[in-house]
């Protein structure tokens, strides 16, 4: 369920990261460590002004 919400966010943030959207297309069940990373990215997205 969380993955459905997370995937679009990763696709957006993935562009600027070293790992591109290509990796995200094959994204499999996420681990606890990955969940933390995703949560941090989502927090950063909330703080960033969107144009």
mmCIF file of C-alpha atoms in Angstrom:
data_model
loop_
_atom_site.group_PDB
_atom_site.id
_atom_site.type_symbol
_atom_site.label_atom_id
_atom_site.label_comp_id
_atom_site.label_asym_id
_atom_site.label_seq_id
_atom_site.Cartn_x
_atom_site.Cartn_y
_atom_site.Cartn_z
ATOM 1 C CA UNK A 1 0.000 0.000 0.000
ATOM 2 C CA UNK A 2 2.782 2.392 0.935
ATOM 3 C CA UNK A 3 4.605 1.448 -2.249
ATOM 4 C CA UNK A 4 1.779 2.903 -4.349
ATOM 5 C CA UNK A 5 2.237 6.268 -2.636
ATOM 6 C CA UNK A 6 6.015 6.096 -2.639
ATOM 7 C CA UNK A 7 6.665 5.110 -6.251
ATOM 8 C CA UNK A 8 5.645 8.445 -7.854
ATOM 9 C CA UNK A 9 7.726 10.332 -5.294
ATOM 10 C CA UNK A 10 10.770 8.208 -6.059
ATOM 11 C CA UNK A 11 10.245 8.711 -9.774
ATOM 12 C CA UNK A 12 10.283 12.474 -9.227
ATOM 13 C CA UNK A 13 13.253 12.593 -6.856
ATOM 14 C CA UNK A 14 15.144 9.899 -8.776
ATOM 15 C CA UNK A 15 15.963 12.331 -11.575
ATOM 16 C CA UNK A 16 18.407 14.279 -9.405
ATOM 17 C CA UNK A 17 19.922 11.268 -7.658
ATOM 18 C CA UNK A 18 22.698 9.014 -8.922
ATOM 19 C CA UNK A 19 20.185 6.172 -9.336
ATOM 20 C CA UNK A 20 17.883 7.000 -12.238
ATOM 21 C CA UNK A 21 14.205 6.222 -12.848
ATOM 22 C CA UNK A 22 15.248 3.079 -14.751
ATOM 23 C CA UNK A 23 16.159 1.392 -11.463
ATOM 24 C CA UNK A 24 12.879 2.463 -9.915
ATOM 25 C CA UNK A 25 10.816 0.756 -12.597
ATOM 26 C CA UNK A 26 12.066 -2.588 -11.303
ATOM 27 C CA UNK A 27 11.656 -1.569 -7.660
ATOM 28 C CA UNK A 28 10.809 -4.629 -5.576
ATOM 29 C CA UNK A 29 9.442 -4.966 -2.010
ATOM 30 C CA UNK A 30 11.216 -2.400 0.135
ATOM 31 C CA UNK A 31 13.273 -3.056 3.236
ATOM 32 C CA UNK A 32 13.177 -1.115 6.503
ATOM 33 C CA UNK A 33 16.327 0.752 5.490
ATOM 34 C CA UNK A 34 14.803 1.744 2.156
ATOM 35 C CA UNK A 35 11.629 2.890 3.930
ATOM 36 C CA UNK A 36 13.725 5.287 6.025
ATOM 37 C CA UNK A 37 15.372 6.693 2.902
ATOM 38 C CA UNK A 38 11.990 7.135 1.234
ATOM 39 C CA UNK A 39 10.564 8.876 4.298
ATOM 40 C CA UNK A 40 13.523 11.260 4.362
ATOM 41 C CA UNK A 41 13.021 12.054 0.672
ATOM 42 C CA UNK A 42 9.325 12.693 1.232
ATOM 43 C CA UNK A 43 10.124 15.027 4.132
ATOM 44 C CA UNK A 44 12.564 16.949 1.925
ATOM 45 C CA UNK A 45 9.941 17.180 -0.818
ATOM 46 C CA UNK A 46 7.448 18.686 1.639
ATOM 47 C CA UNK A 47 9.996 21.313 2.673
ATOM 48 C CA UNK A 48 10.928 22.259 -0.887
ATOM 49 C CA UNK A 49 8.788 24.921 -2.592
ATOM 50 C CA UNK A 50 7.195 23.541 -5.742
ATOM 51 C CA UNK A 51 6.923 25.787 -8.818
#
